[in-house]
Short mmCIF file of C-alpha atoms in Angstrom, two decimals:
data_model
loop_
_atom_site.label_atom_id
_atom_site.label_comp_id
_atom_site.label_asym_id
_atom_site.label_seq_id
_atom_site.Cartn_x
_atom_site.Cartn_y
_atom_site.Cartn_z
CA UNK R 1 -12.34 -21.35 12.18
CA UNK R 2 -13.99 -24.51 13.59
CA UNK R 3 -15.70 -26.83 11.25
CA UNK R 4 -17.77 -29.52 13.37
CA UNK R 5 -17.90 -31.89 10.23
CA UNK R 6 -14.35 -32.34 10.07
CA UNK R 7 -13.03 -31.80 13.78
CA UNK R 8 -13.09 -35.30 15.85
CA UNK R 9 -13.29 -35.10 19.58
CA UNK R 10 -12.28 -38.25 22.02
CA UNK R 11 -14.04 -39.06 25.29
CA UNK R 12 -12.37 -40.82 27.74
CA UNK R 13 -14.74 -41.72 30.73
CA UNK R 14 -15.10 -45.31 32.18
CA UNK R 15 -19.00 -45.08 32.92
CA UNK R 16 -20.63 -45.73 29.49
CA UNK R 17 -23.84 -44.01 30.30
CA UNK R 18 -21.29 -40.77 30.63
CA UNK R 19 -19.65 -41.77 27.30
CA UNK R 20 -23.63 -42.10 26.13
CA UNK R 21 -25.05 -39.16 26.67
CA UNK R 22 -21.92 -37.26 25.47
CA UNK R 23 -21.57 -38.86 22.46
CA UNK R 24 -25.21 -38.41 21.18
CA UNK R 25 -24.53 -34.80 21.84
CA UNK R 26 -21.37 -33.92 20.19
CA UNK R 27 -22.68 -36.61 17.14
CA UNK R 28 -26.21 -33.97 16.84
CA UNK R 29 -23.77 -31.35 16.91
CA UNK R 30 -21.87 -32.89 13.44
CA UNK R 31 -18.30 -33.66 15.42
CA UNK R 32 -16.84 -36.85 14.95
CA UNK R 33 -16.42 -38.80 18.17
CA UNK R 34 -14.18 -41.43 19.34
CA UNK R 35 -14.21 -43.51 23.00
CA UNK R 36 -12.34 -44.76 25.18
CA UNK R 37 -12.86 -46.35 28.35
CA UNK R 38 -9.67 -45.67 30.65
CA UNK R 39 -6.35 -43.76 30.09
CA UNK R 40 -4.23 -46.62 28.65
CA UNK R 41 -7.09 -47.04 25.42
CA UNK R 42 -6.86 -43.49 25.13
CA UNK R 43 -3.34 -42.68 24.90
CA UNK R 44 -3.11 -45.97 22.81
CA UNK R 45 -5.72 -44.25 20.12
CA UNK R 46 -4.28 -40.69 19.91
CA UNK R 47 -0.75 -42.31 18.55
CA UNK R 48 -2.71 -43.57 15.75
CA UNK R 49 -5.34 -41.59 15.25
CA UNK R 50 -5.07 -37.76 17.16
CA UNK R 51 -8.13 -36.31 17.93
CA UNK R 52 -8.59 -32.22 17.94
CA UNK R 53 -10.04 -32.45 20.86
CA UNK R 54 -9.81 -34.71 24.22
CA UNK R 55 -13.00 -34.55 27.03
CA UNK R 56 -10.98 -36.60 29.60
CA UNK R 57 -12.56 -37.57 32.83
CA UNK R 58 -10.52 -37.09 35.77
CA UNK R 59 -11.18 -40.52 38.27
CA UNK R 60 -10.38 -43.54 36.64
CA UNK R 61 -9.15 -46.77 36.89
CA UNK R 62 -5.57 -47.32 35.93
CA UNK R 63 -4.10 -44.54 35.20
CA UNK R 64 -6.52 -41.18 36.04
CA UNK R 65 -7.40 -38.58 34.00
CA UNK R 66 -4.46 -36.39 35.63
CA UNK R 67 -1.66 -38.93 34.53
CA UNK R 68 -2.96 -39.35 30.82
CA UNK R 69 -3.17 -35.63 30.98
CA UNK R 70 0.63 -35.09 31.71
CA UNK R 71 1.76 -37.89 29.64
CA UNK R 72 -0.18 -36.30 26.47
CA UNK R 73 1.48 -33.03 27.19
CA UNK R 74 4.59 -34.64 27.62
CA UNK R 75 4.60 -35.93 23.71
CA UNK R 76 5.36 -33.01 21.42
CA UNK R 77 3.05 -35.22 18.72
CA UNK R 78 0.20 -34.73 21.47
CA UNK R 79 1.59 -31.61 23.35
CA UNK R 80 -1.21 -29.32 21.55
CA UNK R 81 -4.27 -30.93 21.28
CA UNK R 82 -6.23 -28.94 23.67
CA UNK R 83 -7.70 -31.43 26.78
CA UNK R 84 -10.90 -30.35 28.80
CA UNK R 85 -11.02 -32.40 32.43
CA UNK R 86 -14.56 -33.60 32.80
CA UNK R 87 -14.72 -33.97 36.88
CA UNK R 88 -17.70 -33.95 39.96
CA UNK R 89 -14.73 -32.42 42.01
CA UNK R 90 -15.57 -29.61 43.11
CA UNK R 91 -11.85 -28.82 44.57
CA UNK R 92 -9.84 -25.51 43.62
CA UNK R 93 -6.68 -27.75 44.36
CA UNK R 94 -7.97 -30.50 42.31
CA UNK R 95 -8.86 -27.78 39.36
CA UNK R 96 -5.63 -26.17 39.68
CA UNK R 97 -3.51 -29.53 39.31
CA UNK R 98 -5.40 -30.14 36.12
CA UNK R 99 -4.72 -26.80 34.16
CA UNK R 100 -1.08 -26.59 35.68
CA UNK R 101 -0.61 -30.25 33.59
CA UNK R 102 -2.28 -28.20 30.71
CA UNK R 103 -5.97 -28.81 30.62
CA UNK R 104 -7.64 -25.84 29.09
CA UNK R 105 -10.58 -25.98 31.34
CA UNK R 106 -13.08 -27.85 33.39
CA UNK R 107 -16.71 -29.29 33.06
CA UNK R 108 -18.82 -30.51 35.76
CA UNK R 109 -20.60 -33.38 36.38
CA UNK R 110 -23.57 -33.97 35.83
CA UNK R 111 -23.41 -32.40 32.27
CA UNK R 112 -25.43 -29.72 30.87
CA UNK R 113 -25.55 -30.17 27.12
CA UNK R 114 -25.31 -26.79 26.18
CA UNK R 115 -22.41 -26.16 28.26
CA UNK R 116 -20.12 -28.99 27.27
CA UNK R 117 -21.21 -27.90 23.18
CA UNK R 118 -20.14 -24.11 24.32
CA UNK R 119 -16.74 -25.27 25.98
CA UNK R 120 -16.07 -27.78 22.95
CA UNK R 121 -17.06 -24.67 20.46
CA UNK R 122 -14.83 -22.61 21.48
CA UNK R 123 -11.73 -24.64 22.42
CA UNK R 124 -12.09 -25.88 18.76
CA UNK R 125 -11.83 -22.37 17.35
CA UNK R 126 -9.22 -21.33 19.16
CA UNK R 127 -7.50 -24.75 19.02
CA UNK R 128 -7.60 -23.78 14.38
CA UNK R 129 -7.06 -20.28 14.89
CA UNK R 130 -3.86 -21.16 16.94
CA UNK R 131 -2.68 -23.28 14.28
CA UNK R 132 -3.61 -20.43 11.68
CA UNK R 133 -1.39 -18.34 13.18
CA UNK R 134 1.33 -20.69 13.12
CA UNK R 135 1.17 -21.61 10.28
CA UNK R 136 1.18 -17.89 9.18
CA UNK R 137 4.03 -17.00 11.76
CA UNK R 138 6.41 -19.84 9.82
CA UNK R 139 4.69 -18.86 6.28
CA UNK R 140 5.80 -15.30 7.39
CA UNK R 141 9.19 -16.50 8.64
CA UNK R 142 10.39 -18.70 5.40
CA UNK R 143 9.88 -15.30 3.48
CA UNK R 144 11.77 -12.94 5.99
CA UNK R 145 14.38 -15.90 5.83
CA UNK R 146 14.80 -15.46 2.28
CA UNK R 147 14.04 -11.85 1.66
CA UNK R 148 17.00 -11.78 3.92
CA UNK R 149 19.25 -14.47 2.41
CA UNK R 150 18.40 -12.14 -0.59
CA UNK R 151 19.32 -8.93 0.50
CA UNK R 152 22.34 -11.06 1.77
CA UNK R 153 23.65 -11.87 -1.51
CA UNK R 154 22.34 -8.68 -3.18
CA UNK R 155 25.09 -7.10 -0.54
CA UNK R 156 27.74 -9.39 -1.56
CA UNK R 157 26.99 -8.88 -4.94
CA UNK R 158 27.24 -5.14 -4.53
CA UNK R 159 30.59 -5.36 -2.30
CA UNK R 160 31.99 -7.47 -5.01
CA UNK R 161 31.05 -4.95 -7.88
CA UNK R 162 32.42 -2.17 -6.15
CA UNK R 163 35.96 -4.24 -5.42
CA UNK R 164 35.95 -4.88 -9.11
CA UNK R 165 34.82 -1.20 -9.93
CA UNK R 166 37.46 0.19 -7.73
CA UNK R 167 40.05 -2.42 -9.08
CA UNK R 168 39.41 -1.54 -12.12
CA UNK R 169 39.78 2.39 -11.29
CA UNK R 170 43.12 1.68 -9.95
CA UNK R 171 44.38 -0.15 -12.53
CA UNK R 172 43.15 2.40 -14.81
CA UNK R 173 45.05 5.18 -12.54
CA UNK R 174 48.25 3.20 -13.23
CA UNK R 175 48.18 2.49 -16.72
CA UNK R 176 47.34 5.82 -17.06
CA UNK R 177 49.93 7.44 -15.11
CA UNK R 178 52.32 5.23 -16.88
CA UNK R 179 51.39 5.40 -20.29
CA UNK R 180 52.85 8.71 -20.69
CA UNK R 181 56.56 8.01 -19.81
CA UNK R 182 56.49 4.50 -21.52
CA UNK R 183 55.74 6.48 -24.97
CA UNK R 184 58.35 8.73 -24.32
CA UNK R 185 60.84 6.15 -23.67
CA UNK R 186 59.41 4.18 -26.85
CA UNK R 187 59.28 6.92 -29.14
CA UNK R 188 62.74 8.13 -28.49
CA UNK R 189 64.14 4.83 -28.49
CA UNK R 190 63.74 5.23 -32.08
CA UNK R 191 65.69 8.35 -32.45
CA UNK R 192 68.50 6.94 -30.26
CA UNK R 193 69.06 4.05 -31.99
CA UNK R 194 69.19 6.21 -35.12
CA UNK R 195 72.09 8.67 -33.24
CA UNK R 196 73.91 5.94 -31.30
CA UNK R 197 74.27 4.51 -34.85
CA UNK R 198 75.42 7.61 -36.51
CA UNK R 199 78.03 8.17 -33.88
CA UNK R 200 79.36 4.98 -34.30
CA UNK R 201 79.83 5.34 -38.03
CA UNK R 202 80.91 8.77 -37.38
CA UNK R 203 83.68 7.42 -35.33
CA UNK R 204 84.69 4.58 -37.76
CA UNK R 205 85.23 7.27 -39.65
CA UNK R 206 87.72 8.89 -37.73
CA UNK R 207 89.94 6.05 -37.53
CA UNK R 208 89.85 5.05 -41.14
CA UNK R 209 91.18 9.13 -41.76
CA UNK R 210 93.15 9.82 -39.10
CA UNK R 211 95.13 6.16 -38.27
CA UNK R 212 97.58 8.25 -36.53
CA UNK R 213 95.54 8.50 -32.66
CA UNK R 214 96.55 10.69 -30.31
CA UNK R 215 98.20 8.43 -27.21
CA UNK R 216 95.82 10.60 -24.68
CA UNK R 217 92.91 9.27 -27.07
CA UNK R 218 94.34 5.96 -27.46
CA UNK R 219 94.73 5.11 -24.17
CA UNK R 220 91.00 6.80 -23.15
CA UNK R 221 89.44 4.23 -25.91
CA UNK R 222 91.55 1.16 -24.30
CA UNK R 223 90.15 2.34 -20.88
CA UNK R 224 86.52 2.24 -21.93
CA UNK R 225 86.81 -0.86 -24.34
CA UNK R 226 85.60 0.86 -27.38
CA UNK R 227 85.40 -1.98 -29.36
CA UNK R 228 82.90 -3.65 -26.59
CA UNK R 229 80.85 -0.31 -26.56
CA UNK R 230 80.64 -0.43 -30.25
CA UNK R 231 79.48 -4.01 -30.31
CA UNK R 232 77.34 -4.06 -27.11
CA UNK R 233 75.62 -0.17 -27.65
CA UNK R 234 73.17 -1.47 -30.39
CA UNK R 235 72.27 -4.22 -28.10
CA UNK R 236 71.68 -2.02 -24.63
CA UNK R 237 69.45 -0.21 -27.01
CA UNK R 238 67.73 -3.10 -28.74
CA UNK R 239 67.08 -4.72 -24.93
CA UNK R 240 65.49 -1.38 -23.91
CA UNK R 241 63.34 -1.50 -26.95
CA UNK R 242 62.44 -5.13 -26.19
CA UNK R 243 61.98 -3.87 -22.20
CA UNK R 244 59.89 -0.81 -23.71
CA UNK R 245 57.16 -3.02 -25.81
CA UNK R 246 56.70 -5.46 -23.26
CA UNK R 247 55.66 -2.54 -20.30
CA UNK R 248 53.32 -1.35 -23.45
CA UNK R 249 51.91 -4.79 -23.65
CA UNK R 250 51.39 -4.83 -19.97
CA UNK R 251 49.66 -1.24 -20.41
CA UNK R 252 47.64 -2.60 -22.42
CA UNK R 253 46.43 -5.62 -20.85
CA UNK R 254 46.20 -3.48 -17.94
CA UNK R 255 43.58 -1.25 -20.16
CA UNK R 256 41.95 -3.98 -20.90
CA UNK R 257 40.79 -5.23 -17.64
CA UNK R 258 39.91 -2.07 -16.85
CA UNK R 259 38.08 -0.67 -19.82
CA UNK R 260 35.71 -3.89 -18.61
CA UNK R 261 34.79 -2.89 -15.21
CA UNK R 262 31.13 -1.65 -15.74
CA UNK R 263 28.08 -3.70 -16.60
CA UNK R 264 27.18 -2.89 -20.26
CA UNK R 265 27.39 -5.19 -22.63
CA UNK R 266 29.35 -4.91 -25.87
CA UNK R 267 31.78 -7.32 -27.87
CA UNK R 268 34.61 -8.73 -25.52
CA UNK R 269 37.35 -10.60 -26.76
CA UNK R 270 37.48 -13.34 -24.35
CA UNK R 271 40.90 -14.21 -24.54
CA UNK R 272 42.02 -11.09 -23.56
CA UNK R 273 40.23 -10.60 -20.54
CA UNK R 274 41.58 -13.82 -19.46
CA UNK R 275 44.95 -12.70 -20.16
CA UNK R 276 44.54 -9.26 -18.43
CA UNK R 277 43.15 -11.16 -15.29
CA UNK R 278 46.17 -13.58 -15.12
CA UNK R 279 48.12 -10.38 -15.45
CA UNK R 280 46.27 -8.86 -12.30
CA UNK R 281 47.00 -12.37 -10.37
CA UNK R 282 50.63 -13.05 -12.03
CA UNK R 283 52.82 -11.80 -8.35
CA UNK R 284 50.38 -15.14 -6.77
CA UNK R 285 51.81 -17.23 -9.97
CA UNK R 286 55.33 -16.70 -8.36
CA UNK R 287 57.22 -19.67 -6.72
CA UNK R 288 56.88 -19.87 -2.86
CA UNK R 289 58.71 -21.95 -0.09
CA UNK R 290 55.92 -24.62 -0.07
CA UNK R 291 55.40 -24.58 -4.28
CA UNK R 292 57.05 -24.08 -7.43
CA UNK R 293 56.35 -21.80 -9.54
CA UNK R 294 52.31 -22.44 -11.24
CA UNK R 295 52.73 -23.11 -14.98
CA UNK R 296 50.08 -21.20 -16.87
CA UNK R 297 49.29 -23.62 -20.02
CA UNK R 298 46.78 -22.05 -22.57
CA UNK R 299 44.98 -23.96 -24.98
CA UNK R 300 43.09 -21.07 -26.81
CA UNK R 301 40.51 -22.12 -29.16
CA UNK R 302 39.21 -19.88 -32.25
CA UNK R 303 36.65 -17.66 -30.75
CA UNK R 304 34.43 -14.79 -32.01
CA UNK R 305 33.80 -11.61 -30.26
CA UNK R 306 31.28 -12.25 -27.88
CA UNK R 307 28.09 -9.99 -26.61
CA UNK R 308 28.52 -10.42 -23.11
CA UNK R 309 29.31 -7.96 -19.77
CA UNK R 310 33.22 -8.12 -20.28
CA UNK R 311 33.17 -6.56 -16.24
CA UNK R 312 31.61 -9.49 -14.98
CA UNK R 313 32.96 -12.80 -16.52
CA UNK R 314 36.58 -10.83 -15.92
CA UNK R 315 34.77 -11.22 -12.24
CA UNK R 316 34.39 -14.84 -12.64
CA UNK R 317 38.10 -15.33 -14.18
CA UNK R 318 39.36 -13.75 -11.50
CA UNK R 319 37.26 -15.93 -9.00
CA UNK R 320 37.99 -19.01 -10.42
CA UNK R 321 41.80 -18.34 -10.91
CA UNK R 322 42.22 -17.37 -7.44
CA UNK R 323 40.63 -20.16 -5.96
CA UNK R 324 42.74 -22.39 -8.19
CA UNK R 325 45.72 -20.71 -6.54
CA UNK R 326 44.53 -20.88 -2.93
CA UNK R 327 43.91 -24.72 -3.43
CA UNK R 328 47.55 -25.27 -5.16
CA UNK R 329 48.59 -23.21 -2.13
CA UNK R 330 46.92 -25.44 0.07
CA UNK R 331 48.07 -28.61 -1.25
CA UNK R 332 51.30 -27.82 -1.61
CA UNK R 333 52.74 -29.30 1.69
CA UNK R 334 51.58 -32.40 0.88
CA UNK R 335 52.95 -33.02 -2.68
CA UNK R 336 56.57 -34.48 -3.47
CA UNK R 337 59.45 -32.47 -4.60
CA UNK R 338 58.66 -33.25 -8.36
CA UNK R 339 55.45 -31.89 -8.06
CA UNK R 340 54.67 -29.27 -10.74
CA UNK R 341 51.20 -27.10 -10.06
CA UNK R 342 49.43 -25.91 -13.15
CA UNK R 343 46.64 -24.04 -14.14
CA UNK R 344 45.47 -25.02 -17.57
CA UNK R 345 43.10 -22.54 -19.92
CA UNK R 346 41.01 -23.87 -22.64
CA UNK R 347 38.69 -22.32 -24.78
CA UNK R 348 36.74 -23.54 -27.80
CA UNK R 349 33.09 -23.62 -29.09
CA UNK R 350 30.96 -25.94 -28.81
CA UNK R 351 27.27 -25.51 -30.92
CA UNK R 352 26.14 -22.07 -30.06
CA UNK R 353 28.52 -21.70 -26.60
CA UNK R 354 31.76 -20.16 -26.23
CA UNK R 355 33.36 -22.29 -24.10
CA UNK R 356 36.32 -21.75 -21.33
CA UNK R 357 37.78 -24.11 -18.83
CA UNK R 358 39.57 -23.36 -16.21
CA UNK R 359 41.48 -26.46 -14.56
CA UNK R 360 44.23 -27.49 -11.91
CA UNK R 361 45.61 -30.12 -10.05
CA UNK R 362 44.89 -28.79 -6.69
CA UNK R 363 43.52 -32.20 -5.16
CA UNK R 364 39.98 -32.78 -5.76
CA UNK R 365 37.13 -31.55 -4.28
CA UNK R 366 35.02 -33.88 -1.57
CA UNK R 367 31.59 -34.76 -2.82
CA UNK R 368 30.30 -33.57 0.18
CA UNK R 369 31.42 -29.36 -0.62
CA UNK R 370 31.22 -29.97 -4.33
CA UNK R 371 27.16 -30.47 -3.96
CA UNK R 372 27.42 -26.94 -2.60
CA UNK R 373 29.97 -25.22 -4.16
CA UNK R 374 27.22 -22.87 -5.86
CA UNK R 375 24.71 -22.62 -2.83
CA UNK R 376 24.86 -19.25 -1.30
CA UNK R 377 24.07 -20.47 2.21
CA UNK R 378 27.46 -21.91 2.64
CA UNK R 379 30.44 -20.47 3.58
CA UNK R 380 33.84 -22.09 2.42
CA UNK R 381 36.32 -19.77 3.42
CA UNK R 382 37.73 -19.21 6.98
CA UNK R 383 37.39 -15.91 8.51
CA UNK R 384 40.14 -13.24 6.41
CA UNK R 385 39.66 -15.20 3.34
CA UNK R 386 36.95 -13.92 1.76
CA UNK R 387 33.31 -14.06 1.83
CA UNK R 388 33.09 -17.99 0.38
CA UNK R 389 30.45 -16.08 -2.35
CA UNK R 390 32.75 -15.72 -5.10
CA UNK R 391 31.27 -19.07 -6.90
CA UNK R 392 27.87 -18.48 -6.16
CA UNK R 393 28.38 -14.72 -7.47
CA UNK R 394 30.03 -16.53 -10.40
CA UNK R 395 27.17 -18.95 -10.99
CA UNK R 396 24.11 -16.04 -10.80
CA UNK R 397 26.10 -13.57 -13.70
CA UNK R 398 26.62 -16.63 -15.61
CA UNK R 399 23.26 -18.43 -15.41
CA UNK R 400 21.37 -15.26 -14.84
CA UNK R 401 22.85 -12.48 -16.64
CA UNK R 402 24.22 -14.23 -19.38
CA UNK R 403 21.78 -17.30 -19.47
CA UNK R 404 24.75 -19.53 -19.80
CA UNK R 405 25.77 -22.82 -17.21
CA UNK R 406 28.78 -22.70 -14.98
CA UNK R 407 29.73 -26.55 -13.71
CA UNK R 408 32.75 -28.26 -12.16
CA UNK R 409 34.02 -31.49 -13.07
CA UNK R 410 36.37 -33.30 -11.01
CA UNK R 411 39.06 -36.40 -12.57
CA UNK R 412 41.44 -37.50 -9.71
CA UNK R 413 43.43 -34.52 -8.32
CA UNK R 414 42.58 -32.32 -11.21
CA UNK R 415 39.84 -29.35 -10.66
CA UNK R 416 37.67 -28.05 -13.50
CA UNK R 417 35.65 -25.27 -13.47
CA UNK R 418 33.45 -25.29 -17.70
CA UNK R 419 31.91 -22.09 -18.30
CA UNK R 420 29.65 -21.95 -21.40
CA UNK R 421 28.52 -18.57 -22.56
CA UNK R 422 25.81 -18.48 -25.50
CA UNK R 423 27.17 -16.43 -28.49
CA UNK R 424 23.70 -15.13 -29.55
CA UNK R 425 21.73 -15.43 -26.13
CA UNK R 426 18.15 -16.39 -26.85
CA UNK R 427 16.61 -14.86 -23.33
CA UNK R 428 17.28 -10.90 -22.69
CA UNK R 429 19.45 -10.86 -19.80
CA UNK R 430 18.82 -8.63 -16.52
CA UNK R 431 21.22 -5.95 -16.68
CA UNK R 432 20.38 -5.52 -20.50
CA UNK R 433 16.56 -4.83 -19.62
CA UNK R 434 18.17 -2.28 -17.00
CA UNK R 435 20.42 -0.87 -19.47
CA UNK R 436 17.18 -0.47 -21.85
CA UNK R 437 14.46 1.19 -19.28
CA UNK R 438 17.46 3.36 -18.37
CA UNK R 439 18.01 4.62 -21.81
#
């Protein structure tokens, strides 16, 4: 509570034998004590130096104590040091003006020692214990304000996971269900070709035996162009092998990006999970009315399998590569007719970091946003487009789960997002000491 030694209390009366006799008490007492002989000194004194504690006499010259009063309360510097009117009015009115301007109570002249020590005793104790609580109430709020700005991104977080999880459970669905009739196709391509091929000789051997053609025959091979069947059959079947491998690739890809939609780690070939999430985003690649199509250039370094959540940086590609496409999207309108948008892929390593960057010449980012682009407090996207938490989502399972850094580096109208992920991690990340209590 109130500690006399420390608390300093200011008396404002313009008789000095007042000033005096109050002094020498509240000095016996251990309070500090300041004076002042008329409203003007004392407001002058409490800029500079604020008491705790004002013992303001009510009839003075100048400016009275009920003047001084208001203008103290009127100053939100001054607004809460607690004032006690010092008065030989005995008026109800003239005590009712005082505490409507604020006062917190009233002594009497002439003093009685003991009194004005009681009064100052406890409007001291309540004047700390006030501030206590305040100080606890705004303690207390700061951590509800970020046990909810927490829970807030803990949310996101979880939303985002389950988009990916279910994402990936669709994709999975579809490669699935079209797995099946893709092999069929492939595998009996083989066996056609073989057929087609034995007909065809068959038939050449017909007309090297029997040159003599019936006209009905004759005229039925002119009408279906045998000799362009014979020379464009092998092909049709050749294409449809071509056709055949490339929806396996696809399959494949898709497996891929699925296959990595949980949390454990295990060794992920980078490069494919960036390929499988530019397959998930390749329909947004597509030429519009306001853009060309986006050229995909990949610059693909030598990298190792890496030990990493495969789920989660796919998670981060797909972030990344989506916001490069909403900013070539959004720049669009103002770029010439030459104007060629590209997303360009690099990956390398660099000491003990696997390294991929993701760039584009979107326009560049304002200093302003870029400061921020990581802070989960700020929200980037307009309403329908997203949460604006994709980066700062992106940042924590980099920096957090895989103890890696996630930057952006901006040169003219060309965007670059550098993720670094350590190839042998020196600190044990989260979900691995999850993965390791759960086992």
């Amino acid at each position: 509570m109130s500690n006399s030694e420390f608390d300093t209390i200011l008396v404002v009366d313009d008789t000095p034998t007042n000033l005096a006799v109050l002094s020498e008490a509240l000095t016996a007492a251990n309070y500090q004590v300041a004076v002042a002989l008329d409203g003007e000194t004392a407001l002058e004194q409490v800029s500079y130096k604020p008491p705790h504690l004002i013992l303001l006499d009510v009839m003075m010259p100048g400016i009275d104590g009920f003047e001084t009063c208001r203008q103290l309360k009127a100053n939100p510097d001054t607004a809460d040091i607690p004032i006690i009117f010092m008065t030989a009015l005995s008026d109800t009115v003239d005590k009712v003006k005082g505490l409507n301007l604020g006062a917190v109570d009233y002594i009497t002249k002439p003093f009685q020692q003991e009194e004005v020590l009681a009064r100052v005793n406890v409007h001291l104790q309540l004047y700390h214990l006030n501030h206590k609580l305040e100080a606890q109430v705004n303690e207390r709020t700061a951590q509800l304000s970020e046990a909810l700005e927490s829970l807030r991104e803990a949310q996101l977080q979880l939303i985002q996971n389950e988009k990916m999880s279910s994402l990936g459970q669709v994709v999975a669905g579809v490669a699935h269900e079209i797995k099946n009739p893709v092999n069929f196709i492939h595998g009996n391509l083989i066996h056609a070709r073989g057929y087609i091929t034995d007909l065809l000789a068959l038939l050449t051997l017909y007309e090297n035996c029997m040159p003599d053609v019936n006209p009905q025959v004759k005229t039925f091979a002119e009408d279906i162009d045998i000799e362009f069947l014979r020379e464009d059959l092998p092909k049709l079947v050749d294409s449809m092998a071509v056709g055949a491998n490339r929806i396996h690739g696809i399959i494949q890809s898709l497996k891929t990006f699925s296959s990595s939609g949980d949390d454990q780690f295990s060794d992920v070939n980078l490069h494919a999970g960036l390929d499988s999430t530019l397959l998930i985003l390749s329909n947004r690649l597509k030429a519009k009315s306001c853009r060309p199509q986006v050229q995909v250039r990949k610059y693909y370094g030598e990298l190792p399998l890496i030990d990493c959540c495969g789920g989660q940086l796919n998670q981060v590609f797909t972030t990344i590569l989506s916001n490069a496409l909403d900013a070539l999207d959004n720049c669009a309108v103002d770029r010439g007719e030459d104007w060629q948008p590209y997303i360009e892929i690099e990956t390398s390593v660099m000491g003990e970091m696997a390294v991929i960057e993701i760039r584009n010449n979107g326009g560049a980012i304002p200093p302003e946003i870029r400061e921020h682009l990581f802070d989960s407090c700020v929200i980037r996207k307009p309403q329908g487009l997203g949460t604006g938490m994709g980066l700062p989502i992106s940042h924590d399972i980099i920096t957090q789960t895989h103890g890696g850094r996630l930057t952006c580096e901006v040169e003219g109208d060309r965007v670059g997002f550098i993720i670094e992920i350590p190839m042998q991690p020196d600190l044990t990340p989260p979900s691995r000491e999850v993965q390791a209590a759960s086992r």
